[in-house]
Short mmCIF file of C-alpha atoms and ligand atoms in Angstrom, two decimals:
data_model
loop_
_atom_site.label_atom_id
_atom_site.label_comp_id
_atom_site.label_asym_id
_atom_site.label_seq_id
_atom_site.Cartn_x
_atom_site.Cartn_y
_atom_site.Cartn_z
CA UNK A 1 0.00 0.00 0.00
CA UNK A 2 2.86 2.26 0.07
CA UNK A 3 2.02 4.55 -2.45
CA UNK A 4 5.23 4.51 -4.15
CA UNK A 5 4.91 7.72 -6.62
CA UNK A 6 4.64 8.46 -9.95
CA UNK A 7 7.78 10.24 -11.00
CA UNK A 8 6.15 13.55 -10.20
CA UNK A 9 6.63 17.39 -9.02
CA UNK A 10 6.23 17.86 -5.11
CA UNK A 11 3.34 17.36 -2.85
CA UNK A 12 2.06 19.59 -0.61
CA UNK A 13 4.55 19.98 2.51
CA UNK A 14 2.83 18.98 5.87
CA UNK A 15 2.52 22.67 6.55
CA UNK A 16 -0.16 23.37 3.74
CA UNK A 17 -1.78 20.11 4.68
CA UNK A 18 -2.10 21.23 8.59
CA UNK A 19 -3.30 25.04 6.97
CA UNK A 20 -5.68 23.35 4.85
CA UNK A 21 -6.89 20.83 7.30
CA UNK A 22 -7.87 23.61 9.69
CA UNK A 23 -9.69 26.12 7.01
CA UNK A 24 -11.85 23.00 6.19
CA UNK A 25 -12.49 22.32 10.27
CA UNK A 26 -13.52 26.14 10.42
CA UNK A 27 -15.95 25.92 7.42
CA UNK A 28 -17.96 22.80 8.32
CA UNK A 29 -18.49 24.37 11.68
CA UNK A 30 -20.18 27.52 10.62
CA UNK A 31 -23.94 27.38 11.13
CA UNK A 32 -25.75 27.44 8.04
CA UNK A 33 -22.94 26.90 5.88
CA UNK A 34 -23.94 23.85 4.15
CA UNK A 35 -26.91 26.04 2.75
CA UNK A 36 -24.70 28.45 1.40
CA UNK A 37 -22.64 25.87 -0.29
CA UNK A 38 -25.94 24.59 -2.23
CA UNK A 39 -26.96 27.58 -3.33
CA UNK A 40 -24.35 29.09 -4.67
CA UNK A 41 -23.13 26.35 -7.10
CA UNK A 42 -19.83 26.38 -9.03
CA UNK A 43 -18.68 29.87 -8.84
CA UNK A 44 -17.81 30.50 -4.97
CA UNK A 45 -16.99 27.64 -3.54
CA UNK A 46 -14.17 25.68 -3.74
CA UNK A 47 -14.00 22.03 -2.36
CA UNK A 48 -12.99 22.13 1.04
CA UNK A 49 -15.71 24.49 1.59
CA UNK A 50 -18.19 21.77 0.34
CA UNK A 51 -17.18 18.42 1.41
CA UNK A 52 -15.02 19.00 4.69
CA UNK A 53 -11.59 17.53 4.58
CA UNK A 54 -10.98 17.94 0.55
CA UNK A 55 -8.09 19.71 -0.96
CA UNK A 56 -9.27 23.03 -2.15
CA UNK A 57 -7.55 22.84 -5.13
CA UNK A 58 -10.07 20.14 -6.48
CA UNK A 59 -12.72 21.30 -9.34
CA UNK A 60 -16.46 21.71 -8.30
CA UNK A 61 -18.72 21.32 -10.92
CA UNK A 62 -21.74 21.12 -8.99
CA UNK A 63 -22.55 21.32 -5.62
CA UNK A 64 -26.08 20.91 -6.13
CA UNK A 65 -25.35 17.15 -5.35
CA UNK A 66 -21.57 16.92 -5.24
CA UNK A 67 -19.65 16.58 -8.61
CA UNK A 68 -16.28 17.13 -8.02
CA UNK A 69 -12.76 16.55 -9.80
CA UNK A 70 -9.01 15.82 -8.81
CA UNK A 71 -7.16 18.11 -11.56
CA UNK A 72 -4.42 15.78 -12.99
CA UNK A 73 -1.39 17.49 -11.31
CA UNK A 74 -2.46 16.29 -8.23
CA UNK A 75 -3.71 12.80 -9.45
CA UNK A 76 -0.72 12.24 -11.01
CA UNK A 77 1.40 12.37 -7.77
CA UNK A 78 0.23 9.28 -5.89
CA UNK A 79 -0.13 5.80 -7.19
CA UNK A 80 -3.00 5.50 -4.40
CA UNK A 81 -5.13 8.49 -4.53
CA UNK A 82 -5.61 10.10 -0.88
CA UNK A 83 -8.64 10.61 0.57
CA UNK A 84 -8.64 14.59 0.49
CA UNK A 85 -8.08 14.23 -3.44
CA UNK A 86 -9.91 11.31 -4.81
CA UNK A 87 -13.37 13.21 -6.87
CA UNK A 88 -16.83 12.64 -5.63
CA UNK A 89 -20.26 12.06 -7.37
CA UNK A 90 -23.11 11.85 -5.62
CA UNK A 91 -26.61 11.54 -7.38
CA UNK A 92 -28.40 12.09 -4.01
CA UNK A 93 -26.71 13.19 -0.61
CA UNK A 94 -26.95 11.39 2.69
CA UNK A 95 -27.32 14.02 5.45
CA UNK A 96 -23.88 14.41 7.61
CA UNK A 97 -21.70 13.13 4.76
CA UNK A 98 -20.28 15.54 3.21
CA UNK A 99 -17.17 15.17 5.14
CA UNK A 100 -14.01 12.61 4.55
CA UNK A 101 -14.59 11.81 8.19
CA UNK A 102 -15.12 8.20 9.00
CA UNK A 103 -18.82 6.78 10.05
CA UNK A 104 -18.70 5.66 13.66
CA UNK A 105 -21.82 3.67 13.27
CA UNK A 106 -21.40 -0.30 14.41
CA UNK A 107 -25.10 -0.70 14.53
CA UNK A 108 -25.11 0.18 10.75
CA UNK A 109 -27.65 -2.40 9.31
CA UNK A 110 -27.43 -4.27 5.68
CA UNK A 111 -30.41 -5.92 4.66
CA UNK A 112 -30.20 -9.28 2.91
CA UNK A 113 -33.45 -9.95 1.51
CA UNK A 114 -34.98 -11.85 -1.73
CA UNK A 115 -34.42 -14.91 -3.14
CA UNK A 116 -32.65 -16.17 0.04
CA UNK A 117 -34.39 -19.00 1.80
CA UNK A 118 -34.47 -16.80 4.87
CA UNK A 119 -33.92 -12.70 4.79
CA UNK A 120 -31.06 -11.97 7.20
CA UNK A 121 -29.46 -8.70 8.56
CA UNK A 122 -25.91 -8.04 8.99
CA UNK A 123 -24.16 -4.97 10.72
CA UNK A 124 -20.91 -2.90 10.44
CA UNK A 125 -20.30 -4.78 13.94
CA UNK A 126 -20.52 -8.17 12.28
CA UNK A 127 -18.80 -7.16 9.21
CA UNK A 128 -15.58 -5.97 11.20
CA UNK A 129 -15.19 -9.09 13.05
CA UNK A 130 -15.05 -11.57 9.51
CA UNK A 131 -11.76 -11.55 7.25
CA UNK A 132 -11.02 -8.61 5.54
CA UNK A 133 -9.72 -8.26 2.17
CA UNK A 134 -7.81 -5.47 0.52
CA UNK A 135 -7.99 -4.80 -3.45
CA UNK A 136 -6.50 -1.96 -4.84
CA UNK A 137 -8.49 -0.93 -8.33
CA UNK A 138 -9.50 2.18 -9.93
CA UNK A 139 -12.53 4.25 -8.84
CA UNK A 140 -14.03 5.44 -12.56
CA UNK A 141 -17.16 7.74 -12.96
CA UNK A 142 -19.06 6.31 -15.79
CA UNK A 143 -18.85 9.85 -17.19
CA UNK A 144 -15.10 10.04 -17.10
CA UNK A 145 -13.64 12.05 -19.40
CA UNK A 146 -17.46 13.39 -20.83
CA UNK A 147 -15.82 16.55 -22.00
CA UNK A 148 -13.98 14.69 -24.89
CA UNK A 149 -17.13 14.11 -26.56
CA UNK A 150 -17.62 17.88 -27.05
CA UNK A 151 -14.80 17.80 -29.67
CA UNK A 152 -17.68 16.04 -31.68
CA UNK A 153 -20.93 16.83 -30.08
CA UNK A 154 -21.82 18.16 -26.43
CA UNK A 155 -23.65 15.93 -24.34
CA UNK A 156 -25.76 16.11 -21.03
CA UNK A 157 -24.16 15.78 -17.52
CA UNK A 158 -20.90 17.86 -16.16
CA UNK A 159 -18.04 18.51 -18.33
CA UNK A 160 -15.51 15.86 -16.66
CA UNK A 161 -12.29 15.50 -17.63
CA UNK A 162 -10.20 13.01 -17.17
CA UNK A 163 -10.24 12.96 -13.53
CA UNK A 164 -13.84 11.36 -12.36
CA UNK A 165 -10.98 8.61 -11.34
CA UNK A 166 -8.79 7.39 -8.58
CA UNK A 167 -6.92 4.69 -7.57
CA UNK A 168 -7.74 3.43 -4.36
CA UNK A 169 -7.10 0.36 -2.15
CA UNK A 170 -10.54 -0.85 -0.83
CA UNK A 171 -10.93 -2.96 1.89
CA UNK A 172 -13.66 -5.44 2.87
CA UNK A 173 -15.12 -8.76 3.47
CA UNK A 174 -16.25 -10.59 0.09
CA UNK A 175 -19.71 -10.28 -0.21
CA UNK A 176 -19.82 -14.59 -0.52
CA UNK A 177 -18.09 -14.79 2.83
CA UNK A 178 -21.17 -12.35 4.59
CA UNK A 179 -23.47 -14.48 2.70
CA UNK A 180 -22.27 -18.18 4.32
CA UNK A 181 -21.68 -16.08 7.44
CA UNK A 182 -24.76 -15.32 8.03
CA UNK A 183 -26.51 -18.20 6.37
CA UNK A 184 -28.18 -16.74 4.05
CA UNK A 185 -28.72 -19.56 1.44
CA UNK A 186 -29.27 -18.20 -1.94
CA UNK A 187 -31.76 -19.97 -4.10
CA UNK A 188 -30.65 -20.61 -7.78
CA UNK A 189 -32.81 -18.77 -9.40
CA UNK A 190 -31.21 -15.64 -8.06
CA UNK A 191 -29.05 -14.16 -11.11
CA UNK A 192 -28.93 -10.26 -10.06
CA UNK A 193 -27.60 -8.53 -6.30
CA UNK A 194 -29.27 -4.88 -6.06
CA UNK A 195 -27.78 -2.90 -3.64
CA UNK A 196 -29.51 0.45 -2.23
CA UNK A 197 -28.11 3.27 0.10
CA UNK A 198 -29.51 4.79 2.73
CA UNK A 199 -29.41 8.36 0.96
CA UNK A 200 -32.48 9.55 -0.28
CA UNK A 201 -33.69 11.53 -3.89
CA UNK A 202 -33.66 15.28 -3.48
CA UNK A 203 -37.32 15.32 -4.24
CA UNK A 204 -39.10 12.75 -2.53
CA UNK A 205 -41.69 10.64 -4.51
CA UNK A 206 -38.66 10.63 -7.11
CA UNK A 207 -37.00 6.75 -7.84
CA UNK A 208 -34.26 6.31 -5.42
CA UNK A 209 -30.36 5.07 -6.50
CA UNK A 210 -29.84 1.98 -6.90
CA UNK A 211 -28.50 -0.64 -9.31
CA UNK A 212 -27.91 -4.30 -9.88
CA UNK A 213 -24.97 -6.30 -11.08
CA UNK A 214 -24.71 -9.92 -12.06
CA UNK A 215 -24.67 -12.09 -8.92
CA UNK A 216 -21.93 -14.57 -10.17
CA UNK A 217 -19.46 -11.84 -10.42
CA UNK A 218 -20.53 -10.01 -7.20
CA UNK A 219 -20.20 -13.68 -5.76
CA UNK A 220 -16.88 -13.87 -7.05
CA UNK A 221 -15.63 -9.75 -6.86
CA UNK A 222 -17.83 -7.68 -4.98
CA UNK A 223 -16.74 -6.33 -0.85
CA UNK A 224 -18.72 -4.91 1.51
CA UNK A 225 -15.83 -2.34 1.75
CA UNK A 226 -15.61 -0.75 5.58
CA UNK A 227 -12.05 1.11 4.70
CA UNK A 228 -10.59 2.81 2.08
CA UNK A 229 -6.40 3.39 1.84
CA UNK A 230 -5.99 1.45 5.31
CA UNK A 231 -8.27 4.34 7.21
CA UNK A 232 -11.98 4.12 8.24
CA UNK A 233 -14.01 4.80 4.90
CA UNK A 234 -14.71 8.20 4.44
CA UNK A 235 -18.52 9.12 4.64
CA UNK A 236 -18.42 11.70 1.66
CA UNK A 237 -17.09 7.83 -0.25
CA UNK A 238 -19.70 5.90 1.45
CA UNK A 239 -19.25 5.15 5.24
CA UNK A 240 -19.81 3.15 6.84
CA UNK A 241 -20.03 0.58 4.50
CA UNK A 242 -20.16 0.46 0.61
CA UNK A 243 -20.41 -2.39 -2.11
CA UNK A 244 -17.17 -2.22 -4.27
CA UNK A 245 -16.97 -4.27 -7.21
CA UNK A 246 -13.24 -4.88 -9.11
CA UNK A 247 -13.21 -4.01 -12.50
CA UNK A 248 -16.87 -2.07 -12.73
CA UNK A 249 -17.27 1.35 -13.11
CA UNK A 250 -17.83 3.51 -9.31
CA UNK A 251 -21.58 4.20 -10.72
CA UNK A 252 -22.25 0.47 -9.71
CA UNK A 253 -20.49 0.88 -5.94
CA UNK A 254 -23.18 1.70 -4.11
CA UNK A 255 -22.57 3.84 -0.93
CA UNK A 256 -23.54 3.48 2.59
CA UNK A 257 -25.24 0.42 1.56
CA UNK A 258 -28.32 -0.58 3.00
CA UNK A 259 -30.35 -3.21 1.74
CA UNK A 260 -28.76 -5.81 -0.83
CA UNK A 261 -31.90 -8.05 -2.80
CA UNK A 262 -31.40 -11.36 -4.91
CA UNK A 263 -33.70 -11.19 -7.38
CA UNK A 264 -33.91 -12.67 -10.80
CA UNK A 265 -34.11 -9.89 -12.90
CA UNK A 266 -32.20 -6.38 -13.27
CA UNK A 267 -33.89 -3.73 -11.45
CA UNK A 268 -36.48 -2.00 -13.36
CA UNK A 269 -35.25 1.56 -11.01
CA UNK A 270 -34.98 4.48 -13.41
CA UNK A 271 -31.66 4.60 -12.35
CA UNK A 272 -30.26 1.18 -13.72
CA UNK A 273 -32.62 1.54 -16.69
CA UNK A 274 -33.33 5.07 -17.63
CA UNK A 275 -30.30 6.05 -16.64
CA UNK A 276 -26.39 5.03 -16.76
CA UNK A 277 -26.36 2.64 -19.75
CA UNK A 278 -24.93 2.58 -22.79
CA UNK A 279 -27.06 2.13 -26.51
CA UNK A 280 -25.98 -1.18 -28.10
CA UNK A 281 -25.99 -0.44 -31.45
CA UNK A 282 -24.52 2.79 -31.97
CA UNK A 283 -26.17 5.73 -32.44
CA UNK A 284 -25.76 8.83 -35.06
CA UNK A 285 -24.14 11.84 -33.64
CA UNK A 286 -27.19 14.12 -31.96
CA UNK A 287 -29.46 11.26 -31.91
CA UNK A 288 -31.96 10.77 -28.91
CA UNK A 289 -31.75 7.69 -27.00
CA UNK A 290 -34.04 6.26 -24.44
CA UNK A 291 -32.53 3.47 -22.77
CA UNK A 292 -34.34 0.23 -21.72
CA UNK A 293 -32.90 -3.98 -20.32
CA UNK A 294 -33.18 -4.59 -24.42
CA UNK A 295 -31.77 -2.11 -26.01
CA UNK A 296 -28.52 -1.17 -23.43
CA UNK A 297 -25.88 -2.25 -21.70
CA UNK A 298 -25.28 -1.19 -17.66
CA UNK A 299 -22.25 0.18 -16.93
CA UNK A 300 -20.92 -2.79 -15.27
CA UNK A 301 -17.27 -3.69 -16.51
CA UNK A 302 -14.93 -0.73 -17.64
CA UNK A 303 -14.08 -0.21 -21.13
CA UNK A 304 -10.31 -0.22 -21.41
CA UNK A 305 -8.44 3.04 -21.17
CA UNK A 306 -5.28 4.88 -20.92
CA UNK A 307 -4.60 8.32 -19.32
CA UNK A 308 -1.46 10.57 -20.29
CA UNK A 309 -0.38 12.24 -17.04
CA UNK A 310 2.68 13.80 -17.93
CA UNK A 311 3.21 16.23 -20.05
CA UNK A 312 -0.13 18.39 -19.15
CA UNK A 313 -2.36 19.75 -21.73
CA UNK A 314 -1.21 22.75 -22.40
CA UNK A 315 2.68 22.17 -21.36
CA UNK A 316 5.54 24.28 -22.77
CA UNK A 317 8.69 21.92 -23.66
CA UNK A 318 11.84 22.05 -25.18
CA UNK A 319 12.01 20.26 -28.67
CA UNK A 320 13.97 16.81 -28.46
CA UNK A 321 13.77 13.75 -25.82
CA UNK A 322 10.38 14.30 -24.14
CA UNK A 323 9.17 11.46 -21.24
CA UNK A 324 5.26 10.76 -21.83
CA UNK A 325 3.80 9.30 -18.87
CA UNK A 326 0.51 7.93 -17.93
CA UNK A 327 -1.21 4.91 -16.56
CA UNK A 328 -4.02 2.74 -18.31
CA UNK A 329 -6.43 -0.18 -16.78
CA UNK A 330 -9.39 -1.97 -17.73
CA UNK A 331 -11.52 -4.48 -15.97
CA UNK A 332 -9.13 -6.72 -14.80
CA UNK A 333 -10.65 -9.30 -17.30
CA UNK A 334 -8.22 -9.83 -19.75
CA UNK A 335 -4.44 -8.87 -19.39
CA UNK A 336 -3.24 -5.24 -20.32
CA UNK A 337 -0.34 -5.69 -22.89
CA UNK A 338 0.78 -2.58 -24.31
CA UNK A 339 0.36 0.83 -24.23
CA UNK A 340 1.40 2.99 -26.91
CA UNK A 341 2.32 6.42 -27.97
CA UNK A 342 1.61 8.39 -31.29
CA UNK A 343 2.55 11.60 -32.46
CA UNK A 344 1.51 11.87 -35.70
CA UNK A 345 -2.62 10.97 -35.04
CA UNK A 346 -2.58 7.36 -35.05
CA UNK A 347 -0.28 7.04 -37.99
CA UNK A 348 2.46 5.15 -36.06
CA UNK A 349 2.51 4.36 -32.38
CA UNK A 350 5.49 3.91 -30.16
CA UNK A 351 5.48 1.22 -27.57
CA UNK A 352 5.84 2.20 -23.97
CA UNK A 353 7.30 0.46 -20.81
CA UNK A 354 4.37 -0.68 -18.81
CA UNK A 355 4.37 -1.51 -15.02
CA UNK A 356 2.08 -4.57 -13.74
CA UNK A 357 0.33 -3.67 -10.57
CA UNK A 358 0.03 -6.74 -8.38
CA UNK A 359 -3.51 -6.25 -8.55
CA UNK A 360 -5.38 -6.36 -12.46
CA UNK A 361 -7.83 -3.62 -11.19
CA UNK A 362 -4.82 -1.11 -10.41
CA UNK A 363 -3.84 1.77 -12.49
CA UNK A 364 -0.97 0.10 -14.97
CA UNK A 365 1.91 3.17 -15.37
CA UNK A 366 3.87 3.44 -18.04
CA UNK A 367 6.37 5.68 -20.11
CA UNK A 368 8.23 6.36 -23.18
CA UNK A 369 10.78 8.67 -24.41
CA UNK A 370 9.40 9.80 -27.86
CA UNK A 371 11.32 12.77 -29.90
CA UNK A 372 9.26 16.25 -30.20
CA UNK A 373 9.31 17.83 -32.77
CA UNK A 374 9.45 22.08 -32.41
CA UNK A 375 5.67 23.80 -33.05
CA UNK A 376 2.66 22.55 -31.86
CA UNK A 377 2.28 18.98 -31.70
CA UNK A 378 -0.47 16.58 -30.04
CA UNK A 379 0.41 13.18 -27.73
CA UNK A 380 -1.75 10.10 -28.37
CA UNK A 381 -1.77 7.20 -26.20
CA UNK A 382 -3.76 3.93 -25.94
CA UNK A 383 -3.92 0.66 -24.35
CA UNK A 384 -4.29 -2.68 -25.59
CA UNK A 385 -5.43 -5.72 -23.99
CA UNK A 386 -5.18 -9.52 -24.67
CA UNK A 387 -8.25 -10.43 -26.12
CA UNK A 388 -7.03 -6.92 -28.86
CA UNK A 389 -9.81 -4.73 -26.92
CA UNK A 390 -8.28 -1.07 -27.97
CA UNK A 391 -9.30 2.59 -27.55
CA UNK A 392 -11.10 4.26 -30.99
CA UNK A 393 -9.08 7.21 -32.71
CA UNK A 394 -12.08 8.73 -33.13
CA UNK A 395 -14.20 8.19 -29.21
CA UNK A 396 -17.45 9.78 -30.82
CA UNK A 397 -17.99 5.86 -32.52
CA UNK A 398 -19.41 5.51 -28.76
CA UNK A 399 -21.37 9.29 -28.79
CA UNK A 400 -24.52 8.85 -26.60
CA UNK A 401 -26.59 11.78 -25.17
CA UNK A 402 -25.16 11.33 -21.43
CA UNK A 403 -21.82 11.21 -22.32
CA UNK A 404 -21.12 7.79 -21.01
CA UNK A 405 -18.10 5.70 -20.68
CA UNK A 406 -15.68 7.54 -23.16
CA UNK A 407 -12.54 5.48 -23.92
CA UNK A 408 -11.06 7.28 -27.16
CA UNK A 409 -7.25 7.48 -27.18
CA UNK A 410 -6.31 9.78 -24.63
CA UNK A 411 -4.68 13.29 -26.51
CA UNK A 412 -2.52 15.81 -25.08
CA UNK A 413 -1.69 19.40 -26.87
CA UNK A 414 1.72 20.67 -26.20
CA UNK A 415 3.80 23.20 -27.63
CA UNK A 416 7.76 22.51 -27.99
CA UNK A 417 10.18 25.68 -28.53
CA UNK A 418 12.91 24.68 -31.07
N1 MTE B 501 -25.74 5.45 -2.43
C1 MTE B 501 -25.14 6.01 -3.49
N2 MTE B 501 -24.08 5.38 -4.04
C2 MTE B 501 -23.46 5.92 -5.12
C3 MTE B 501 -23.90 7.14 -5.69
C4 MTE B 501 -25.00 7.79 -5.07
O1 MTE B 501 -25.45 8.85 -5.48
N3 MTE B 501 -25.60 7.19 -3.98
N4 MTE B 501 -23.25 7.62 -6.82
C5 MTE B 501 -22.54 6.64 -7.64
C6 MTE B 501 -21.72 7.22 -8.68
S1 MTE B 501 -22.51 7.71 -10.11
C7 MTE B 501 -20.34 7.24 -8.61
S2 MTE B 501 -19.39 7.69 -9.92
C8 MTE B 501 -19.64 6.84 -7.38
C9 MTE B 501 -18.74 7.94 -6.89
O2 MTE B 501 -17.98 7.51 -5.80
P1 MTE B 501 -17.23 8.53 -4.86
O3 MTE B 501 -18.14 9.69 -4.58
O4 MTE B 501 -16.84 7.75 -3.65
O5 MTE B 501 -16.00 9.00 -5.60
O6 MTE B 501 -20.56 6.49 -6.35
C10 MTE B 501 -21.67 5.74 -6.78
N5 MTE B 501 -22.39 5.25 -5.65
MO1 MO B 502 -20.86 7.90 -11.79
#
């Protein structure tokens, strides 16, 4: 878990962190402060001021839930993303959470209910006392990177970039181990888990979160996660408990879980269906899509992607030997077996030297020293994995109205002074 860096600029020195630590402690005990966070959205208030305990320096898109971004230059700096960077999304709030404080609630209740010959209940308490786990994997919005479509056609939903991510090191009791620990015997015609949270729509009468994964993979992935980085899990990421499923897009790791049903069918919540699924066939630039079970696919396991974290958008460099850094990951299914560089818009790639995380789910770095040309000049990158599952040149092949799961090659604009 040592978070062994990415060869990266400085952190923040402990004196920041203390300063920063404090302003946050200051904010989150003003009376009525919350309120003035909600109202006034994106402009005036920066991230500490929202969710107590974040670095300031993270983007707020929207504080009308919590939508909120780690900037690359600070991603980029830890291989496991700290608590005070890694974003938030939050499509309904739990009261008290917005805070990377840890949940002190043992009495915490999950209920098991369905097709299980008998319904059972299981609390933080028990949960603590089983085996624990620890997986480290990356943390993906489904809407990752939703900006990039705008280079084709602007979609719904906040402008992400490419930092609706983290990596993180989740820790938990596998969900089949709380299942034969409780006794819960699950009858075989169960084929979906649906896990709910305890956090309720803004407007009530409105179709609550939820969503539901295959049950042989949650029987074979999926934690009841109770820490995240080796610390209490935060309550802004779900605390005191949260489903976590390897390999799946965040969207599908439900927070402060509290109810988890066998059933065998998807759920028909607007949520899974209306919502947060991608069209099967794909669809003409512009084109409306209403998504239903038939014509969709949930955003279970992540599309295969690469990120270029060095140099920057934007970055200034001198002509000649240039480093390009970055990591890439996919769903742990299938092995990750090259990444690759291009600087002439997919003409030619250049292999890079990839790292293998212990664990599949990890963020795989890697580098190459490519020759840059002087003038203006754009960075490619993509992975590749073993069953030839690539990123598109052109990421609009996957345009859909909500700007879902974008995996085009990553691209980086630079300039380079002769
Ligand atoms: N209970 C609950 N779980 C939830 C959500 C939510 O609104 N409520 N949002 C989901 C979405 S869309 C994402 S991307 C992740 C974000 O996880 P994070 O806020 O811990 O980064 O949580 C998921 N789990
Ligand atoms: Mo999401």
């Amino acid at each position: 878990m040592d978070p062994s860096p990415l060869p990266q600029p400085p952190r923040l020195n402990r004196r920041d962190f203390v300063a920063l630590a404090s302003t946050a402690a200051i904010v989150a005990t003003v009376p009525g402060n919350r309120a003035f966070a909600a109202e006034s959205a994106e402009t005036a208030v920066s991230a500490d001021q929202f969710i107590s305990g974040k670095d300031q320096r993270l983007i707020v898109h929207s504080t009308k839930t919590g939508e909120i971004e780690t900037p690359l230059e600070l991603l980029r700096q830890h291989r496991v993303t700290p608590k005070d960077l890694l974003f938030v999304r939050n499509n309904q709030v739990l009261p008290e959470t917005l805070t990377v404080a840890p949940a002190q609630s043992p009495d915490w209740r999950i209920e098991l209910k369905g097709l299980l010959e008998t319904p059972r209940t299981v609390t933080v308490q028990q949960l603590s006392k089983l085996p624990q786990q620890d997986v480290e994997l990356v943390l993906q919005c489904s809407g990752n990177s939703r900006s990039r479509y705008e280079e084709s056609l602007k979609t719904d939903g906040v402008p992400w970039k490419n930092g609706a991510m983290g990596n993180i090191v989740a820790r938990g009791v596998p969900l089949a181990a709380v299942i034969e620990s409780c006794g819960a015997k699950v009858q075989p015609t169960a084929r979906y888990l649906t896990a709910e949270g305890k956090d309720l729509p803004l407007k009530t009468g409105a179709p609550d979160f939820e969503h539901s994964i295959p049950l042989a993979d949650a029987l074979q992935k999926s934690l009841l996660v109770l820490s995240l980085n080796g610390e209490p899990l935060p309550k802004v990421h779900g605390g005191p408990v949260r489903l976590v499923t390897p390999g799946y897009y965040a969207t599908m790791n439900v927070k402060w879980v509290s109810a988890l049903t066998f059933s065998d069918q998807e759920s028909s919540n607007y949520h899974h269906v209306g919502r947060y699924r991608n069209p099967r066939a794909p669809l003409k630039l512009g084109a409306p899509f209403e998504s239903t079970l038939d014509n969709s696919d949930p955003h279970w396991n992540m599309r295969i992607k690469s990120v270029i974290f060095a140099p920057l958008e934007g970055a200034k460099l001198t002509a000649g030997q240039v480093e390009v850094s970055g990591v890439a990951w996919n769903d742990g299914g299938s092995k990750i077996v090259a990444v690759e560089v291009s600087l002439d818009d997919g003409a030619t790639w250049r292999r890079a030297e990839l790292t293998y995380p212990a664990s599949p789910y990890a963020w795989h770095p890697w580098k190459v020293k490519v020759h840059v040309p002087p003038g203006n000049v754009k960075l490619l990158s993509r992975a590749v994995d073993a069953l030839g599952n690539s990123q598109p040149l052109d990421g609009a092949i996957h345009w859909n109205p909500a700007g879902y799961s974008w995996n085009g090659v990553d691209a980086v604009r630079v300039t380079a002074q002769g």
